[in-house]
Coordinates of N, CA and C in Angstrom, one line a residue:
X80 N 15.3 1.2 -2.0 CA 15.1 2.6 -2.2 C 15.1 2.8 -3.7
X81 N 14.3 3.8 -4.1 CA 14.2 4.1 -5.6 C 15.6 4.7 -6.1
X82 N 16.0 4.2 -7.2 CA 17.3 4.7 -7.8 C 17.1 5.9 -8.6
X83 N 16.0 6.1 -9.3 CA 15.8 7.3 -10.1 C 15.2 8.4 -9.2
X84 N 15.6 9.6 -9.4 CA 15.1 10.7 -8.5 C 13.6 10.9 -8.5
X85 N 13.0 10.7 -9.7 CA 11.6 10.9 -9.8 C 10.8 9.9 -9.1
X86 N 11.4 8.7 -8.8 CA 10.7 7.6 -8.1 C 10.6 7.9 -6.6
X87 N 11.2 8.9 -6.1 CA 11.1 9.2 -4.6 C 9.7 9.6 -4.3
X88 N 8.9 10.0 -5.2 CA 7.5 10.3 -4.9 C 6.8 9.1 -4.5
X89 N 7.3 7.9 -4.8 CA 6.6 6.6 -4.3 C 6.7 6.5 -2.8
X90 N 7.6 7.2 -2.1 CA 7.6 7.2 -0.7 C 6.4 8.0 -0.1
X91 N 5.9 8.9 -0.9 CA 4.8 9.8 -0.4 C 3.5 9.2 -0.9
X92 N 3.5 8.5 -1.9 CA 2.2 7.9 -2.4 C 2.5 6.5 -2.9
X93 N 2.4 5.5 -1.9 CA 2.7 4.1 -2.2 C 1.9 3.5 -3.3
X94 N 0.7 3.8 -3.6 CA 0.0 3.2 -4.8 C 0.8 3.4 -6.1
X95 N 1.5 4.5 -6.2 CA 2.3 4.7 -7.4 C 3.5 3.7 -7.4
X96 N 4.0 3.4 -6.3 CA 5.1 2.4 -6.2 C 4.6 1.1 -6.6
X97 N 3.4 0.7 -6.1 CA 2.9 -0.6 -6.4 C 2.7 -0.7 -7.9
X98 N 2.1 0.3 -8.6 CA 1.9 0.3 -10.0 C 3.2 0.2 -10.8
X99 N 4.2 1.1 -10.4 CA 5.4 1.1 -11.1 C 6.2 -0.2 -11.0
X100 N 6.2 -0.8 -9.8 CA 7.0 -2.0 -9.6 C 6.2 -3.2 -10.2
X101 N 4.9 -3.1 -10.3 CA 4.1 -4.2 -10.9 C 4.4 -4.2 -12.4
X102 N 4.4 -3.1 -13.0 CA 4.7 -3.0 -14.5 C 6.1 -3.4 -14.7
X103 N 7.1 -3.0 -13.9 CA 8.5 -3.4 -14.0 C 8.6 -4.9 -13.9
X104 N 7.9 -5.5 -12.9 CA 8.0 -6.9 -12.8 C 7.4 -7.7 -14.0
X105 N 6.3 -7.2 -14.5 CA 5.7 -7.8 -15.7 C 6.7 -7.7 -16.9
X106 N 7.3 -6.5 -17.1 CA 8.2 -6.4 -18.2 C 9.5 -7.3 -18.1
X107 N 10.0 -7.4 -16.8 CA 11.1 -8.3 -16.6 C 10.8 -9.7 -16.8
X108 N 9.6 -10.1 -16.3 CA 9.1 -11.5 -16.5 C 9.0 -11.8 -18.0
X109 N 8.4 -10.9 -18.7 CA 8.2 -11.1 -20.1 C 9.6 -11.3 -20.9
X110 N 10.6 -10.5 -20.4 CA 11.9 -10.6 -21.0 C 12.8 -11.8 -20.5
X111 N 12.3 -12.4 -19.4 CA 13.0 -13.5 -18.8 C 14.2 -13.1 -18.0
X112 N 14.2 -11.9 -17.5 CA 15.3 -11.3 -16.7 C 15.1 -11.2 -15.2
X113 N 14.1 -12.0 -14.7 CA 13.9 -11.9 -13.3 C 15.0 -12.6 -12.5
X114 N 15.3 -11.9 -11.4 CA 16.3 -12.6 -10.4 C 15.5 -13.1 -9.2
X115 N 15.9 -14.2 -8.6 CA 15.2 -14.7 -7.5 C 15.1 -13.7 -6.3
X116 N 13.9 -13.6 -5.8 CA 13.7 -12.7 -4.6 C 13.9 -13.4 -3.3
X117 N 14.1 -12.7 -2.3 CA 14.2 -13.3 -0.9 C 12.8 -13.4 -0.4
X118 N 12.1 -14.5 -0.6 CA 10.8 -14.8 -0.1 C 10.9 -16.1 0.7
X119 N 10.3 -16.1 1.8 CA 10.4 -17.3 2.7 C 9.5 -18.3 2.1
X120 N 9.8 -19.6 2.4 CA 8.9 -20.6 1.9 C 7.6 -20.7 2.5
X121 N 7.4 -20.0 3.6 CA 6.1 -20.1 4.3 C 5.1 -19.2 3.7
X122 N 5.4 -18.4 2.6 CA 4.4 -17.6 2.0 C 3.4 -18.4 1.3
X123 N 3.6 -19.7 1.0 CA 2.6 -20.5 0.4 C 1.5 -20.8 1.4
X124 N 1.7 -20.6 2.6 CA 0.6 -20.7 3.6 C -0.5 -19.7 3.4
X125 N -0.2 -18.6 2.7 CA -1.3 -17.6 2.4 C -2.3 -18.1 1.4
X126 N -1.9 -19.1 0.6 CA -2.9 -19.6 -0.4 C -4.1 -20.2 0.3
X127 N -4.0 -20.7 1.5 CA -5.2 -21.3 2.2 C -5.6 -20.5 3.4
X128 N -5.1 -19.3 3.5 CA -5.4 -18.5 4.7 C -6.7 -17.7 4.5
X129 N -7.8 -18.0 5.2 CA -9.1 -17.3 5.1 C -9.0 -15.9 5.4
X130 N -8.3 -15.5 6.5 CA -8.2 -14.1 6.9 C -7.5 -13.3 5.8
X131 N -6.5 -13.8 5.2 CA -5.8 -13.0 4.2 C -6.7 -12.7 3.0
X132 N -7.4 -13.7 2.5 CA -8.3 -13.5 1.4 C -9.5 -12.7 1.7
X133 N -10.0 -12.8 2.9 CA -11.1 -12.0 3.4 C -10.7 -10.5 3.3
X134 N -9.5 -10.2 3.9 CA -9.0 -8.8 4.0 C -8.8 -8.3 2.6
X135 N -8.2 -9.2 1.7 CA -7.9 -8.8 0.4 C -9.1 -8.5 -0.4
X136 N -10.1 -9.3 -0.3 CA -11.4 -9.1 -1.1 C -12.2 -8.0 -0.6
X137 N -12.2 -7.7 0.7 CA -12.9 -6.5 1.3 C -12.2 -5.3 0.7
X138 N -10.9 -5.2 0.6 CA -10.2 -4.0 0.0 C -10.6 -3.9 -1.4
X139 N -10.6 -5.0 -2.2 CA -10.9 -4.9 -3.6 C -12.3 -4.5 -3.8
X140 N -13.2 -5.0 -3.1 CA -14.7 -4.7 -3.2 C -14.9 -3.2 -2.8
X141 N -14.3 -2.7 -1.8 CA -14.5 -1.3 -1.4 C -13.9 -0.4 -2.4
X142 N -12.7 -0.8 -3.0 CA -12.1 0.1 -4.0 C -13.0 0.1 -5.3
X143 N -13.5 -1.0 -5.6 CA -14.4 -1.1 -6.8 C -15.7 -0.2 -6.6
X144 N -16.2 -0.3 -5.4 CA -17.4 0.5 -5.1 C -17.1 2.0 -5.2
X145 N -15.9 2.4 -4.6 CA -15.5 3.8 -4.7 C -15.2 4.3 -6.1
X146 N -14.6 3.4 -6.9 CA -14.3 3.8 -8.3 C -15.6 3.8 -9.2
X147 N -16.4 2.9 -9.0 CA -17.6 2.7 -9.9 C -18.8 3.6 -9.5
X148 N -18.8 4.0 -8.2 CA -20.0 4.7 -7.7 C -19.6 6.2 -7.3
X149 N -18.5 6.7 -7.8 CA -18.0 8.0 -7.4 C -18.8 9.0 -8.2
X150 N -20.1 9.1 -8.0 CA -20.9 10.0 -8.7 C -21.3 11.3 -7.9
X151 N -20.6 11.4 -6.8 CA -20.9 12.6 -6.0 C -21.7 12.3 -4.8
X152 N -22.1 11.1 -4.6 CA -23.0 10.7 -3.5 C -22.2 9.9 -2.4
X153 N -21.2 9.2 -2.8 CA -20.5 8.3 -1.9 C -19.1 8.8 -1.6
X154 N -19.0 10.0 -1.1 CA -17.6 10.6 -0.9 C -16.9 9.8 0.2
X155 N -17.6 9.3 1.2 CA -16.8 8.6 2.3 C -16.2 7.3 1.7
X156 N -16.8 6.7 0.7 CA -16.2 5.5 0.1 C -15.0 5.9 -0.7
X157 N -15.0 7.1 -1.3 CA -13.8 7.5 -2.1 C -12.5 7.6 -1.3
X158 N -12.7 7.7 0.0 CA -11.5 7.8 0.9 C -11.0 6.4 1.3
X159 N -11.7 5.3 1.0 CA -11.4 4.0 1.4 C -11.2 3.8 2.9
X160 N -12.0 4.5 3.7 CA -11.8 4.5 5.1 C -12.3 3.1 5.7
X161 N -13.2 2.5 5.0 CA -13.8 1.3 5.6 C -12.8 0.1 5.4
X162 N -12.1 0.1 4.4 CA -11.2 -1.1 4.1 C -9.8 -0.9 4.6
X163 N -9.5 0.3 5.1 CA -8.1 0.6 5.5 C -7.5 -0.4 6.5
X164 N -8.2 -0.8 7.6 CA -7.7 -1.8 8.5 C -7.4 -3.1 7.9
X165 N -8.4 -3.5 7.0 CA -8.2 -4.8 6.3 C -7.0 -4.8 5.4
X166 N -6.8 -3.7 4.7 CA -5.6 -3.5 3.9 C -4.3 -3.8 4.7
X167 N -4.2 -3.1 5.8 CA -3.0 -3.3 6.6 C -2.8 -4.7 7.2
X168 N -3.9 -5.4 7.4 CA -3.8 -6.7 7.9 C -3.2 -7.6 6.8
X169 N -3.8 -7.5 5.6 CA -3.4 -8.3 4.4 C -1.9 -7.9 4.0
X170 N -1.6 -6.6 4.0 CA -0.3 -6.1 3.7 C 0.7 -6.7 4.7
X171 N 0.4 -6.6 6.0 CA 1.3 -7.1 7.0 C 1.6 -8.6 6.9
X172 N 0.5 -9.4 6.5 CA 0.7 -10.8 6.3 C 1.7 -11.1 5.1
X173 N 1.6 -10.3 4.1 CA 2.5 -10.5 2.9 C 3.9 -10.0 3.3
X174 N 4.0 -8.9 3.9 CA 5.4 -8.3 4.2 C 6.1 -9.2 5.2
X175 N 5.4 -9.9 6.0 CA 6.0 -10.8 7.0 C 6.8 -11.9 6.3
X176 N 6.5 -12.2 5.0 CA 7.2 -13.2 4.3 C 8.3 -12.7 3.4
X177 N 8.5 -11.4 3.3 CA 9.5 -10.8 2.4 C 10.7 -10.5 3.3
X178 N 11.9 -10.9 2.9 CA 13.0 -10.6 3.7 C 14.1 -10.1 2.8
X179 N 14.2 -8.7 2.8 CA 15.2 -8.1 2.0 C 15.5 -6.7 2.6
X180 N 16.8 -6.3 2.7 CA 17.1 -5.0 3.3 C 16.4 -3.8 2.5
X181 N 16.3 -3.9 1.2 CA 15.6 -2.9 0.4 C 14.2 -2.8 0.8
X182 N 13.5 -3.9 1.0 CA 12.1 -3.9 1.4 C 11.9 -3.3 2.7
X183 N 12.8 -3.6 3.7 CA 12.7 -3.0 5.0 C 12.9 -1.5 4.9
X184 N 13.9 -1.1 4.2 CA 14.2 0.4 4.1 C 13.0 1.1 3.4
X185 N 12.4 0.5 2.4 CA 11.2 1.1 1.8 C 10.1 1.2 2.7
X186 N 9.8 0.1 3.5 CA 8.7 0.1 4.4 C 8.9 1.1 5.6
X187 N 10.2 1.2 6.1 CA 10.5 2.2 7.1 C 10.2 3.6 6.6
X188 N 10.6 3.9 5.3 CA 10.3 5.2 4.7 C 8.8 5.5 4.6
X189 N 8.0 4.5 4.2 CA 6.6 4.6 4.2 C 6.0 4.9 5.5
X190 N 6.5 4.2 6.5 CA 6.0 4.4 7.9 C 6.3 5.7 8.4
X191 N 7.5 6.2 8.1 CA 7.9 7.6 8.5 C 7.0 8.6 7.9
X192 N 6.8 8.5 6.6 CA 5.9 9.5 5.9 C 4.5 9.4 6.4
X193 N 4.0 8.2 6.7 CA 2.6 8.1 7.2 C 2.5 8.6 8.6
X194 N 3.6 8.4 9.4 CA 3.6 9.0 10.8 C 3.6 10.5 10.8
X195 N 4.3 11.1 9.9 CA 4.3 12.6 9.7 C 3.0 13.1 9.3
X196 N 2.3 12.4 8.4 CA 1.0 12.8 7.9 C 0.0 12.7 9.1
X197 N 0.1 11.6 9.9 CA -0.8 11.4 11.0 C -0.6 12.6 12.0
X198 N 0.6 12.9 12.3 CA 0.9 14.0 13.3 C 0.3 15.3 12.7
X199 N 0.4 15.5 11.4 CA -0.1 16.8 10.8 C -1.7 16.8 11.0
X200 N -2.3 15.6 10.8 CA -3.8 15.6 10.9 C -4.2 15.8 12.3
X201 N -3.5 15.3 13.3 CA -3.8 15.5 14.7 C -3.6 17.0 15.0
X202 N -2.6 17.6 14.5 CA -2.4 19.1 14.7 C -3.5 19.9 14.1
X203 N -3.9 19.6 12.9 CA -5.0 20.3 12.3 C -6.3 20.1 13.1
X204 N -6.6 18.9 13.5 CA -7.8 18.6 14.2 C -7.8 19.3 15.5
X205 N -6.6 19.4 16.2 CA -6.5 20.1 17.5 C -6.7 21.6 17.4
X206 N -6.4 22.1 16.2 CA -6.6 23.6 16.0 C -7.9 23.9 15.2
X207 N -8.8 22.9 15.2 CA -10.1 23.1 14.6 C -10.0 23.5 13.1
X208 N -9.1 22.9 12.4 CA -8.9 23.2 11.0 C -9.5 22.0 10.2
X209 N -9.6 22.2 8.9 CA -10.1 21.2 8.0 C -9.2 20.0 8.0
X210 N -9.7 18.8 8.2 CA -9.0 17.6 8.2 C -9.5 16.8 7.0
X211 N -8.6 16.7 6.0 CA -9.1 15.9 4.8 C -8.0 15.8 3.8

């Protein structure tokens, strides 16, 4: 769980968490202050897993198209709707190899927030309101 109060926003918008923790990891690696993480040895199986790389590259390609072609004509791609299932498959494959109580707590928080957002969208759709 985030220690700094401003980092609680990462529970509501996970890409910010990925960015913040990637920068933090890079800075700690540069300073030589990394501590060993709880990663299972089977994570090396992902290096040769076709499904993992297919899902990962579909997400990257769809994000690149959305960022590079967001000229007002491809609004559906800007929502990343096409790559969402592939993202969750790749993410699930990686998370299965991480074993840490903090990781589990963070993921449960993300699932809770996502579930609340889904229920809100169902409610809006059921009342014929704008879903977006």
